[in-house]
Short mmCIF file of C-alpha atoms in Angstrom, two decimals:
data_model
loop_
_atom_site.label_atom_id
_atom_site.label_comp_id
_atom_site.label_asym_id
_atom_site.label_seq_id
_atom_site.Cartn_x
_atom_site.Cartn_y
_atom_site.Cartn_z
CA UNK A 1 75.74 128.09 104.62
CA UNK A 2 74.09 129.11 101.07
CA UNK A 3 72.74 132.62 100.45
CA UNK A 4 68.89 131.06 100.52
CA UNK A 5 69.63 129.70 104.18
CA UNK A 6 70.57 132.84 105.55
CA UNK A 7 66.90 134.68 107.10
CA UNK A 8 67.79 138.06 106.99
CA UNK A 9 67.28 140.46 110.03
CA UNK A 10 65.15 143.15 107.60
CA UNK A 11 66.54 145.86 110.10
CA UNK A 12 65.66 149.43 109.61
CA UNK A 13 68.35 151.14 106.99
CA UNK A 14 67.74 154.14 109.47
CA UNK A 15 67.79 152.90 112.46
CA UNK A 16 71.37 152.01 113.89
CA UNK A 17 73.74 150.06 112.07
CA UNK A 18 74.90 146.35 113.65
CA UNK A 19 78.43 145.54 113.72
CA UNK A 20 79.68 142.34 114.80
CA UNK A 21 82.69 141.55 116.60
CA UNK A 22 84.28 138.57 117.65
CA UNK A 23 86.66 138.31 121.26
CA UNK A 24 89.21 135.40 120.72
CA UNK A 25 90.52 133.45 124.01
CA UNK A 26 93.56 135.63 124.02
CA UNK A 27 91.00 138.94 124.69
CA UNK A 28 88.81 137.14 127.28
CA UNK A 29 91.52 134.99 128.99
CA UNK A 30 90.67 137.38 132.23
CA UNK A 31 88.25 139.21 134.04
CA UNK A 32 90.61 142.44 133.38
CA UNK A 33 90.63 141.28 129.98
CA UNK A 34 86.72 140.56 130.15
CA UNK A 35 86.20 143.96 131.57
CA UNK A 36 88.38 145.86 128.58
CA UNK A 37 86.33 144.20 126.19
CA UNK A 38 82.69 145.80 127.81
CA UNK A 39 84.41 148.83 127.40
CA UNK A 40 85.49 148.80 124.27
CA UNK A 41 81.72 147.44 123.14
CA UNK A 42 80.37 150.30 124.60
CA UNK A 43 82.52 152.60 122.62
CA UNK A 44 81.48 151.29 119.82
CA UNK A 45 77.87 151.47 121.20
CA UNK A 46 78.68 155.11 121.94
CA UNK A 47 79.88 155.46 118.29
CA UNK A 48 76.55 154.60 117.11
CA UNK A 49 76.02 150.76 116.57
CA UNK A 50 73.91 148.10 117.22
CA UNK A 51 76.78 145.64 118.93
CA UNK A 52 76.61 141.54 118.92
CA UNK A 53 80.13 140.29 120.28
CA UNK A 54 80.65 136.49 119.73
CA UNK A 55 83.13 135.05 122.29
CA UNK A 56 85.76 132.08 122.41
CA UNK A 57 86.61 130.30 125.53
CA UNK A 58 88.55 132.01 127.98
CA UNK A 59 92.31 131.51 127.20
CA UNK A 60 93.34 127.69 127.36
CA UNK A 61 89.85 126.20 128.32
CA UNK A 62 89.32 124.31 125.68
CA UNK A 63 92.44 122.69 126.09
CA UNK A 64 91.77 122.09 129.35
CA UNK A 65 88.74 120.68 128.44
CA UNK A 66 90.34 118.56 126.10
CA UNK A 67 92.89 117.13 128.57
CA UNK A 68 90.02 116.25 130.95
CA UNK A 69 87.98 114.16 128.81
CA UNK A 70 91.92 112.22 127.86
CA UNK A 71 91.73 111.75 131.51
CA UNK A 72 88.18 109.89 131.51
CA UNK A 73 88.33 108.37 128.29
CA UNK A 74 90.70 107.13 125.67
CA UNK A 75 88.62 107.64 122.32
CA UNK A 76 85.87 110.16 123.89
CA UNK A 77 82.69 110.33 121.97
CA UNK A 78 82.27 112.76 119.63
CA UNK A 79 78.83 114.02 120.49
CA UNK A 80 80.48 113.68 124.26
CA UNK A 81 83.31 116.06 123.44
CA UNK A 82 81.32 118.72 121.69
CA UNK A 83 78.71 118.99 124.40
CA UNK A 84 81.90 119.44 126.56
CA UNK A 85 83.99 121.30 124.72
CA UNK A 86 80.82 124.04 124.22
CA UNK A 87 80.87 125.13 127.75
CA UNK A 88 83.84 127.47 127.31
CA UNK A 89 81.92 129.32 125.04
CA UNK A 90 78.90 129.23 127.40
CA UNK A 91 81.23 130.63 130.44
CA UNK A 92 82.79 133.65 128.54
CA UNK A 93 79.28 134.77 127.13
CA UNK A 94 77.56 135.15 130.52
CA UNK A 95 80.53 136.82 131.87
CA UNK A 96 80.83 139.23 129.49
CA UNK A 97 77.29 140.38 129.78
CA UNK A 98 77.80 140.81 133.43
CA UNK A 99 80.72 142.97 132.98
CA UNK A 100 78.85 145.06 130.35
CA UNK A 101 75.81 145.47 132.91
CA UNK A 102 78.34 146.05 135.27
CA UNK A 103 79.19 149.49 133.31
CA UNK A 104 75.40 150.54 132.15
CA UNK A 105 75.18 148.46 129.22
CA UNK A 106 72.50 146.52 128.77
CA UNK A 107 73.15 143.04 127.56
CA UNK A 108 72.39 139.59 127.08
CA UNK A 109 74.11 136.63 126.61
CA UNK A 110 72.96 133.56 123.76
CA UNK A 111 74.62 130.50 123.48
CA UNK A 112 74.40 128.69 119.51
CA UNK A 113 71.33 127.18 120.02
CA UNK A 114 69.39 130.48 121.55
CA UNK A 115 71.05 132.36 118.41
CA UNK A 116 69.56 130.11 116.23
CA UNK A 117 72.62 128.71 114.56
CA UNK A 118 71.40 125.47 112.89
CA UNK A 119 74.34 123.12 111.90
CA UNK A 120 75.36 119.64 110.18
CA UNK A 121 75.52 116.72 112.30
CA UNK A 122 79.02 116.08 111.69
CA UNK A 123 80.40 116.27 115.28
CA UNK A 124 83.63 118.58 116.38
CA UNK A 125 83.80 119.54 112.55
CA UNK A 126 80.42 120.84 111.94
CA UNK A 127 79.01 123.61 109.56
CA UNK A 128 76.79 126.29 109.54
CA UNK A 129 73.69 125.13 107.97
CA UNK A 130 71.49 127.99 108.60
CA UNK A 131 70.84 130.96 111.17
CA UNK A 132 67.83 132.27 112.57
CA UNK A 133 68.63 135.83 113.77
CA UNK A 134 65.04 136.64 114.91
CA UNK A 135 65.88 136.34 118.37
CA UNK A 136 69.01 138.45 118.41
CA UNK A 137 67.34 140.58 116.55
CA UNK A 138 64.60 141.18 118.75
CA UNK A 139 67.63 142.00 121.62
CA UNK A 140 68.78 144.37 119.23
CA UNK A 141 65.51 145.85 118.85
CA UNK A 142 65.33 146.34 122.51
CA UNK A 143 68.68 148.48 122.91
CA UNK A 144 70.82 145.55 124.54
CA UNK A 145 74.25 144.34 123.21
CA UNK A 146 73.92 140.80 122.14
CA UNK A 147 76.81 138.38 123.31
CA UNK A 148 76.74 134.80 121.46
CA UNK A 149 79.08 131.73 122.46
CA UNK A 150 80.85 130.96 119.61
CA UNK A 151 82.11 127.74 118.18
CA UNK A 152 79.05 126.24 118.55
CA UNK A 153 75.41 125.41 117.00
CA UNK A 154 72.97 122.40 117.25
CA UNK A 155 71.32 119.96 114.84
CA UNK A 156 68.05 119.59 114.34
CA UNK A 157 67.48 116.72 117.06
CA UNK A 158 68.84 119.89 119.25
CA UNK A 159 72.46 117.97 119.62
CA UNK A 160 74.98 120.09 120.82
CA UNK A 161 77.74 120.59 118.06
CA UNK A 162 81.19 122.61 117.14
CA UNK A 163 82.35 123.85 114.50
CA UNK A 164 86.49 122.98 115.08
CA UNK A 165 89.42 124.88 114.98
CA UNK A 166 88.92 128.80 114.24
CA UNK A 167 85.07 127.97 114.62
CA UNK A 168 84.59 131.31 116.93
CA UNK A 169 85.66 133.36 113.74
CA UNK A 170 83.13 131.90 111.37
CA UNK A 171 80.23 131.86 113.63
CA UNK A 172 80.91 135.93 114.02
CA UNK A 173 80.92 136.07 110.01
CA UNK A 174 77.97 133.71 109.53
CA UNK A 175 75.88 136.43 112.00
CA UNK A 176 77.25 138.97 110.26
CA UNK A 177 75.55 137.34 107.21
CA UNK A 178 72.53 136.57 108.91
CA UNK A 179 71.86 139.99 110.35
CA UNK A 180 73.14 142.02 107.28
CA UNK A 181 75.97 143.70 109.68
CA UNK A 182 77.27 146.38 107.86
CA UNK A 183 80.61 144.80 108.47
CA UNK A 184 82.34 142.13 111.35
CA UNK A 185 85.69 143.18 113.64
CA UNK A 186 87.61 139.97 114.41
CA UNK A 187 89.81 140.76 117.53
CA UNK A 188 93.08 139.05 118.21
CA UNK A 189 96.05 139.04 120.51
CA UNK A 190 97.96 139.78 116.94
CA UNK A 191 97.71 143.57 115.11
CA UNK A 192 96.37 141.88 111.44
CA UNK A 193 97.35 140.07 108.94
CA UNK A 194 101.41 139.78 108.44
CA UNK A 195 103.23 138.92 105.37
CA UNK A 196 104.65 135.95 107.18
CA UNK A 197 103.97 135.07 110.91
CA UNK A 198 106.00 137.69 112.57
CA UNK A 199 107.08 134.76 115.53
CA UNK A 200 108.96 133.10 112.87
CA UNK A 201 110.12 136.49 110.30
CA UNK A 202 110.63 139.29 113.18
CA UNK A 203 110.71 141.70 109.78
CA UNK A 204 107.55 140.24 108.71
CA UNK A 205 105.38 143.70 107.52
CA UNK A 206 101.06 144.39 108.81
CA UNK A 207 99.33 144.06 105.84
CA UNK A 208 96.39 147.27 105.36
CA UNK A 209 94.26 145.42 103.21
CA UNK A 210 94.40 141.88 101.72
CA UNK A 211 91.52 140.13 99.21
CA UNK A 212 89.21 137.48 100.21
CA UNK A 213 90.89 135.28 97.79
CA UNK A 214 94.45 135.74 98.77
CA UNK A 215 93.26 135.75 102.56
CA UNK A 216 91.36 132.23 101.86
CA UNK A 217 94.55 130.96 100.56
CA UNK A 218 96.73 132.11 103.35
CA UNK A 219 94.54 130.50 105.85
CA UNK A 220 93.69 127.28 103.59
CA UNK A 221 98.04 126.66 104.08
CA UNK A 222 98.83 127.35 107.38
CA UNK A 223 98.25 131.02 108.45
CA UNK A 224 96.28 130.48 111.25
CA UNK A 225 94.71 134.17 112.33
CA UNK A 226 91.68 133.56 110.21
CA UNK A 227 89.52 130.51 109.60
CA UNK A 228 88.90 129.31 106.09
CA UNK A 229 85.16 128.60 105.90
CA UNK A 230 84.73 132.22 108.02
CA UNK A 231 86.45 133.88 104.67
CA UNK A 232 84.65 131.82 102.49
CA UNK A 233 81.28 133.30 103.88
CA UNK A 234 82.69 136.86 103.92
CA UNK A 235 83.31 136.76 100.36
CA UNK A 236 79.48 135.17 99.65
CA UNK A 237 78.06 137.64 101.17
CA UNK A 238 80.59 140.70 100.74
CA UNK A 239 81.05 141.31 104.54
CA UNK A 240 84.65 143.26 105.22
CA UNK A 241 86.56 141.70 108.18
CA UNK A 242 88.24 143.74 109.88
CA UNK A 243 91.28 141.61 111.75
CA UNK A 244 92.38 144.04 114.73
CA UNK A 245 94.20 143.74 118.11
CA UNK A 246 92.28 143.59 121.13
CA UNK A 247 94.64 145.44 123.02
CA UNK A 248 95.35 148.67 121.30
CA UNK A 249 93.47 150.97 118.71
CA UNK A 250 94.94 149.96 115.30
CA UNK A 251 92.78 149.68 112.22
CA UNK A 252 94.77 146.32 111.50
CA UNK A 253 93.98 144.78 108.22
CA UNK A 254 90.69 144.81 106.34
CA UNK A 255 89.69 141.92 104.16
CA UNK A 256 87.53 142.79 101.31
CA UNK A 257 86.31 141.97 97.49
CA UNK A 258 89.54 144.39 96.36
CA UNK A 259 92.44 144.90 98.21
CA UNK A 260 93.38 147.99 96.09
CA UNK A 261 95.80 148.85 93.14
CA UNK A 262 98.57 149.66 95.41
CA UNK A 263 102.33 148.73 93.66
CA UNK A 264 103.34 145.70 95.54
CA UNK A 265 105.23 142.37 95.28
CA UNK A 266 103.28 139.58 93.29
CA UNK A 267 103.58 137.15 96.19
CA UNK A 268 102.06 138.75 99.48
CA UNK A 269 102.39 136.18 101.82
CA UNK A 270 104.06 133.16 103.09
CA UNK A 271 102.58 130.52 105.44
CA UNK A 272 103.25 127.20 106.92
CA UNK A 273 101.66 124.29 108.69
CA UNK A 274 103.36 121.90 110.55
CA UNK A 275 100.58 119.79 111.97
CA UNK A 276 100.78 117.61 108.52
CA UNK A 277 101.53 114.04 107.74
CA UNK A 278 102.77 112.28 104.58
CA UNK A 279 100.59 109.04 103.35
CA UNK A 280 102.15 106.87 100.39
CA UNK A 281 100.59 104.11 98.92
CA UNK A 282 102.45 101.48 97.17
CA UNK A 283 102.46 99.34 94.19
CA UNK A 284 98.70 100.85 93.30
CA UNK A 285 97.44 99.15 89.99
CA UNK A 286 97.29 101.69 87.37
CA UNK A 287 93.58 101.53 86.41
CA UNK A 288 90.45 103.94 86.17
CA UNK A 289 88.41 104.22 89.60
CA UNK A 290 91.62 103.65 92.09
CA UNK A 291 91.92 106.73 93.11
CA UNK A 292 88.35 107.11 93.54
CA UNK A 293 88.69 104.08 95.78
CA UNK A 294 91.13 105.23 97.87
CA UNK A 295 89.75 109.03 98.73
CA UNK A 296 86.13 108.59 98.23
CA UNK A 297 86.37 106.38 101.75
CA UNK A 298 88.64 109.31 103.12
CA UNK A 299 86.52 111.74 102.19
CA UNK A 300 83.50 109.59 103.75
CA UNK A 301 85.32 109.31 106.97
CA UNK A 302 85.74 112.86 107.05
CA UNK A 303 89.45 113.16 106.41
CA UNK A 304 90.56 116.37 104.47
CA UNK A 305 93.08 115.23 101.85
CA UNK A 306 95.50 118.22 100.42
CA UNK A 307 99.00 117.85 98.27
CA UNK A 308 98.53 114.77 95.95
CA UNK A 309 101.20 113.35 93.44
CA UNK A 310 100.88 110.08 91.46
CA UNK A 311 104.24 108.55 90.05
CA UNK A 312 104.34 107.58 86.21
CA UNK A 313 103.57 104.09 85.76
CA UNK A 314 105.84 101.48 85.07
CA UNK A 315 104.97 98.11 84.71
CA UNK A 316 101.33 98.53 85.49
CA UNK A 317 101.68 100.23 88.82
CA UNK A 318 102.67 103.73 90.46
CA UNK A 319 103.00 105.02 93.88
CA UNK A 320 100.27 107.69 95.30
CA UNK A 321 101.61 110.20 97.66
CA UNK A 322 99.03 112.60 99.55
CA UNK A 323 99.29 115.03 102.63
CA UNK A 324 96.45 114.43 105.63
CA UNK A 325 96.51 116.54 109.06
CA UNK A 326 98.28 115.02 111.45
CA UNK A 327 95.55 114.71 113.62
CA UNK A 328 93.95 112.28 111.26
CA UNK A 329 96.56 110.17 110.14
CA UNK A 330 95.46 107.57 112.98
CA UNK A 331 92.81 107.11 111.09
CA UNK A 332 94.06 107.56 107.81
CA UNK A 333 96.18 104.69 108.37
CA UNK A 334 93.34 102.72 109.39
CA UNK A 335 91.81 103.25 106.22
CA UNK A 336 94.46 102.87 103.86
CA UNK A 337 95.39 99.45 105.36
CA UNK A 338 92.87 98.02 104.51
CA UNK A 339 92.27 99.53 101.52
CA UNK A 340 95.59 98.16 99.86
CA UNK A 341 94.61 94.37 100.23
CA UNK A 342 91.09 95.48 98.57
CA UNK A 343 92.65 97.48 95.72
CA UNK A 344 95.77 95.33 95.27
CA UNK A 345 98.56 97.25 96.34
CA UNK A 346 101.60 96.34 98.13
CA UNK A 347 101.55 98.26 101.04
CA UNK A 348 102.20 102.02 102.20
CA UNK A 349 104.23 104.40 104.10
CA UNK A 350 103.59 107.55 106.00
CA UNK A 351 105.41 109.81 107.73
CA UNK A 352 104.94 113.14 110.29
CA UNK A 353 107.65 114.43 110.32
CA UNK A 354 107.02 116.85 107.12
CA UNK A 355 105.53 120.48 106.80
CA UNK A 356 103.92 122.65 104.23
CA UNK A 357 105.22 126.43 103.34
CA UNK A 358 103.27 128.06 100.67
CA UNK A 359 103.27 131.70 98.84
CA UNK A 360 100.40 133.08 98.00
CA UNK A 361 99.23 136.24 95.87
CA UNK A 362 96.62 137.21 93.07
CA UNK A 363 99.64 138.72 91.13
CA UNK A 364 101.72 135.52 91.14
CA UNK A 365 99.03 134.89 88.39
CA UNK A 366 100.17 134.23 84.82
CA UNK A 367 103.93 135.63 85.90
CA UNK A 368 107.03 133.58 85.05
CA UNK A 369 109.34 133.04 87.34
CA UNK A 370 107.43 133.02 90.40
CA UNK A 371 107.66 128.90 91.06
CA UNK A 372 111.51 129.03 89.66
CA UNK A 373 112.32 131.67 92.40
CA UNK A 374 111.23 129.82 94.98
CA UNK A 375 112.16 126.26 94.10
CA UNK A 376 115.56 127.62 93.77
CA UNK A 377 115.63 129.81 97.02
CA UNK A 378 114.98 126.59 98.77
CA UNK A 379 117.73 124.41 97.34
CA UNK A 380 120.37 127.27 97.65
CA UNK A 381 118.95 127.06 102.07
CA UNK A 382 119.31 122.90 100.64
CA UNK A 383 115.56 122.70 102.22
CA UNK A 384 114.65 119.37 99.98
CA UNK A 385 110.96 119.52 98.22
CA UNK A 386 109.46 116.81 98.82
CA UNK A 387 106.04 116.97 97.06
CA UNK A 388 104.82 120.19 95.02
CA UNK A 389 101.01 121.62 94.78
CA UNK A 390 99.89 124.73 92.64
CA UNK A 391 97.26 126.85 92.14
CA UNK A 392 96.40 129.93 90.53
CA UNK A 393 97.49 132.20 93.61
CA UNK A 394 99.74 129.60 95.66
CA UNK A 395 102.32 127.30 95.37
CA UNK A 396 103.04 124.62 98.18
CA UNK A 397 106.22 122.65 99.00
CA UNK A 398 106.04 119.76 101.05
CA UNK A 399 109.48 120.12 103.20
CA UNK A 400 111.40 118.48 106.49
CA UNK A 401 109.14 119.81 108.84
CA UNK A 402 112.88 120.86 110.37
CA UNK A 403 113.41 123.10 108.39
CA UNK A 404 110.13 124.77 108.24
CA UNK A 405 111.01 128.10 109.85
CA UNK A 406 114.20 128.73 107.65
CA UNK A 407 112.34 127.59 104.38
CA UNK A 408 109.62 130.57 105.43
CA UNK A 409 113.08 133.19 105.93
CA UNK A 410 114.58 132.34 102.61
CA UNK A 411 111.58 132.94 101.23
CA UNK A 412 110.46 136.08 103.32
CA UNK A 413 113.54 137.63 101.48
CA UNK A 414 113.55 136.25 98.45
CA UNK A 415 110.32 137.71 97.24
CA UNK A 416 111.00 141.04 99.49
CA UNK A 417 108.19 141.22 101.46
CA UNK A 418 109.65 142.85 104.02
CA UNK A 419 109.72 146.02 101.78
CA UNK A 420 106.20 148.30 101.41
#
C-alpha cells in the first residue's frame, strides 16, 4: 500500500478524533471475552473518540478451519481456503457489534470487502493494495463504532482474499492509514513488546517504547506479537502502535519514529523462529546469472528466501546455502530439483531441523564487539552456527533448532537485557 493509494477520510480536525484498535483471537476467544471488549470500546468512546475495532477470529478458528478443509482435501485451493478461512473474521465482527448494541453503543459490523480494502490477487498471502474508507467513514459520521473483519480484502474481480499470518494487525494499521487515525491500539493476550519472549526468558523486561525500525526487525526474525508489513505501514505513514493487553489497563509499549534517548543496552532484543528450513544446493557452476536462476523462480512462486551464503569456488563450482519457511520447503524442493539438472548442479540437501535467533538494536550500529559477543556466547553454551546473516541493526545465526531456547538465554544475559 503506497501513500497515493491511500483515499484519505478528510475528517473534521474538530470533530472527534478516530482511533483504531485491533482485538486478536486471544481477546475475542469468548462471548465474556467479546463482551469485555464492547466495554472497553465504549470507554474509549466515552473518552472522546471516534472507535473502528478490527477483529481476528475467535480463538483457534482458523485452525479449525484449517483442519477441516485437510479433512476434504489434500492440496485445498487457494482461492478455496481464503474464502474459508475469511469467515472467522466475518463471525467475530457481527458478534461484537451485537454485544456493543447490547450495552447502548451503536455499531456496525464490515467485513474487507464492505471496508473497502482492495488487495493483490496473490491468494492466502495477499497485500493491501488500496482502501476506500468512505463507507466507514460515513458510519463514523453517523455516531456508530465501526467493527471490520480483519485478515481479509478482495481483488478487483471481488475474490475473496487474506492477507496470512499476523494479517488482522496490518489491516488495523492500513485503516489507520486510510482514515488518518490519530493513532492504532493493537490488543494482545501479551502486556507489549519484551526484550525476549518472556515464555522462553521468564526475566525477559516490557519494553516502553521501541522504533519502527528495531520493531520491523524483531518481527522480520521471529518475534511474533507484531506483523512485519503492519510496521512497515506504520512507519510510512507515522501512525504510533500502541501494543497493549486486552485484559488489564497497561500502556504496554508504543512503537514510534523515535523511541527516545533513554541510556540503554545497544542490542534491545532477541528473537527466534523455529518454523525454518535449510536448502543447499550442490556443485552450482560458478558463473554470472545462477543465482538469478535459482531465486528469481522462488521468488516467482512466491517463496520468501532469507539467510543466504555461497561457498568460495574451487574448481569452478561452490555450494549455495539459503533459509526458506518451513511451510514452503515442499515446494521449495520442488523447485530446486528441477532446477539443478537445468543449471548443472549435482544435486541438493535440505534440512528442518534448524532455527534462527537474532539480536536486534539501532545502537548495535557501527559498535565493535557486538557480533564477537555473541558468536562467542554461543560457542561457550557449544550452540554450533550454522549459517550467519547481518544487517545494520541485526545479526542472525542459523542454529540446531534444539537448542533454540538456550541460544536465546545465553544471549538474554550476555547483552543484559534483563537490566533497565
Amino acid at each position: 500500500m503506497s501513500a497515493r493509494t491511500v483515499r484519505p477520510a478528510n475528517q473534521d480536525s474538530a470533530g472527534p478524533r478516530i482511533l483504531v484498535q485491533k482485538y486478536g483471537g486471544t481477546s475475542v476467544a469468548t462471548p465474556a471475552r467479546i463482551r469485555r471488549v464492547a466495554r472497553r470500546i465504549a470507554r474509549s468512546r466515552d473518552a472522546g473518540w471516534r472507535v473502528v475495532a478490527v477483529v481476528s477470529a475467535m480463538g483457534h478458528t482458523t485452525d479449525r478451519l484449517v483442519a477441516l478443509a485437510r479433512q476434504v482435501s489434500r492440496d485445498p485451493p487457494a482461492r478455496e481456503m481464503d474464502t474459508l478461512l475469511s469467515t472467522g473474521e466475518i463471525i467475530t465482527a457481527p458478534l461484537l457489534a451485537m454485544a456493543l448494541q447490547e450495552i447502548g453503543v451503536p455499531a456496525v459490523s464490515l467485513s474487507g470487502l464492505q471496508a473497502g480494502i482492495r488487495t493483490s490477487r496473490s491468494h492466502t498471502r495477499a497485500r493491501i493494495l488500496e482502501i476506500d474508507p468512505t463507507r466507514a467513514n460515513a458510519e463514523l459520521a453517523e455516531g456508530r463504532a465501526v467493527v471490520v473483519a480483519g485478515f481479509q480484502g478482495f481483488t478487483e474481480s471481488h475474490d475473496v482474499t487474506t492477507l496470512g499470518r499476523g494479517g488482522s494487525d496490518t489491516t488495523a494499521v492500513a485503516l489507520a492509514a486510510s482514515l488518518e487515525a490519530e493513532s492504532c491500539e493493537i490488543y494482545t493476550d501479551v502486556r507489549g513488546i519484551f526484550t525476549a519472549d518472556p515464555r522462553v526468558v521468564p526475566e525477559a523486561r516490557l519494553l516502553p517504547a521501541i522504533s519502527y525500525e528495531e520493531m520491523l526487525e524483531l518481527a522480520a526474525v521471529g518475534a511474533k506479537v507484531m506483523h512485519p508489513r503492519a510496521v512497515e505501514i506504520g512507519e510510512l505513514y507515522d501512525i504510533p502502535i500502541h501494543v497493549r493487553s486486552s485484559f488489564t489497563e497497561a500502556p504496554g509499549t508504543v512503537i514510534t519514529r523515535s523511541a527516545g534517548v533513554e541510556d540503554r543496552n545497544r542490542v534491545r532484543g532477541i528473537a527466534s523462529e523455529e518454523d525454518v528450513a535449510k536448502v543447499t544446493v550442490v556443485g552450482v557452476p560458478d558463473r554470472p546469472g545462477i543465482a538469478a536462476g535459482i531465486f528469481s523462480p522462488l521468488a516467482d512462486a512466491g517463496v520468501s528466501v532469507d539467510v543466504i551464503i555461497q561457498n568460495v569456488s574451487r574448481e569452478g563450482v561452490t555450494d549455495l546455502s539459503f533459509t526458506v519457511p518451513q511451510a514452503d520447503l515442499a515446494q521449495t524442493e520442488r523447485i530446486v530439483r528441477e532446477l539443478s539438472a537445468s543449471i548443472g548442479a549435482q544435486g541438493f540437501s535440505s534440512d528442518a531441523s534448524v532455527a534462527k535467533v537474532s539480536i536486534v538494536g539501532t545502537g548495535m550500529l557501527g559498535q565493535p564487539g557486538i557480533a564477537a559477543t555473541m558468536f562467542q556466547t554461543l560457542a561457550d553454551a557449544g550452540i554450533n552456527i550454522d549459517m550467519i546473516s547481518t544487517g545494520e541493526i541485526r545479526i542472525t545465526c542459523i542454529v540446531d533448532r534444539a537448542r533454540t531456547r538456550d541460544a536465546v538465554r545465553a544471549l538474554h544475559r550476555a547483552f543484559q537485557l534483563d537490566v533497565a
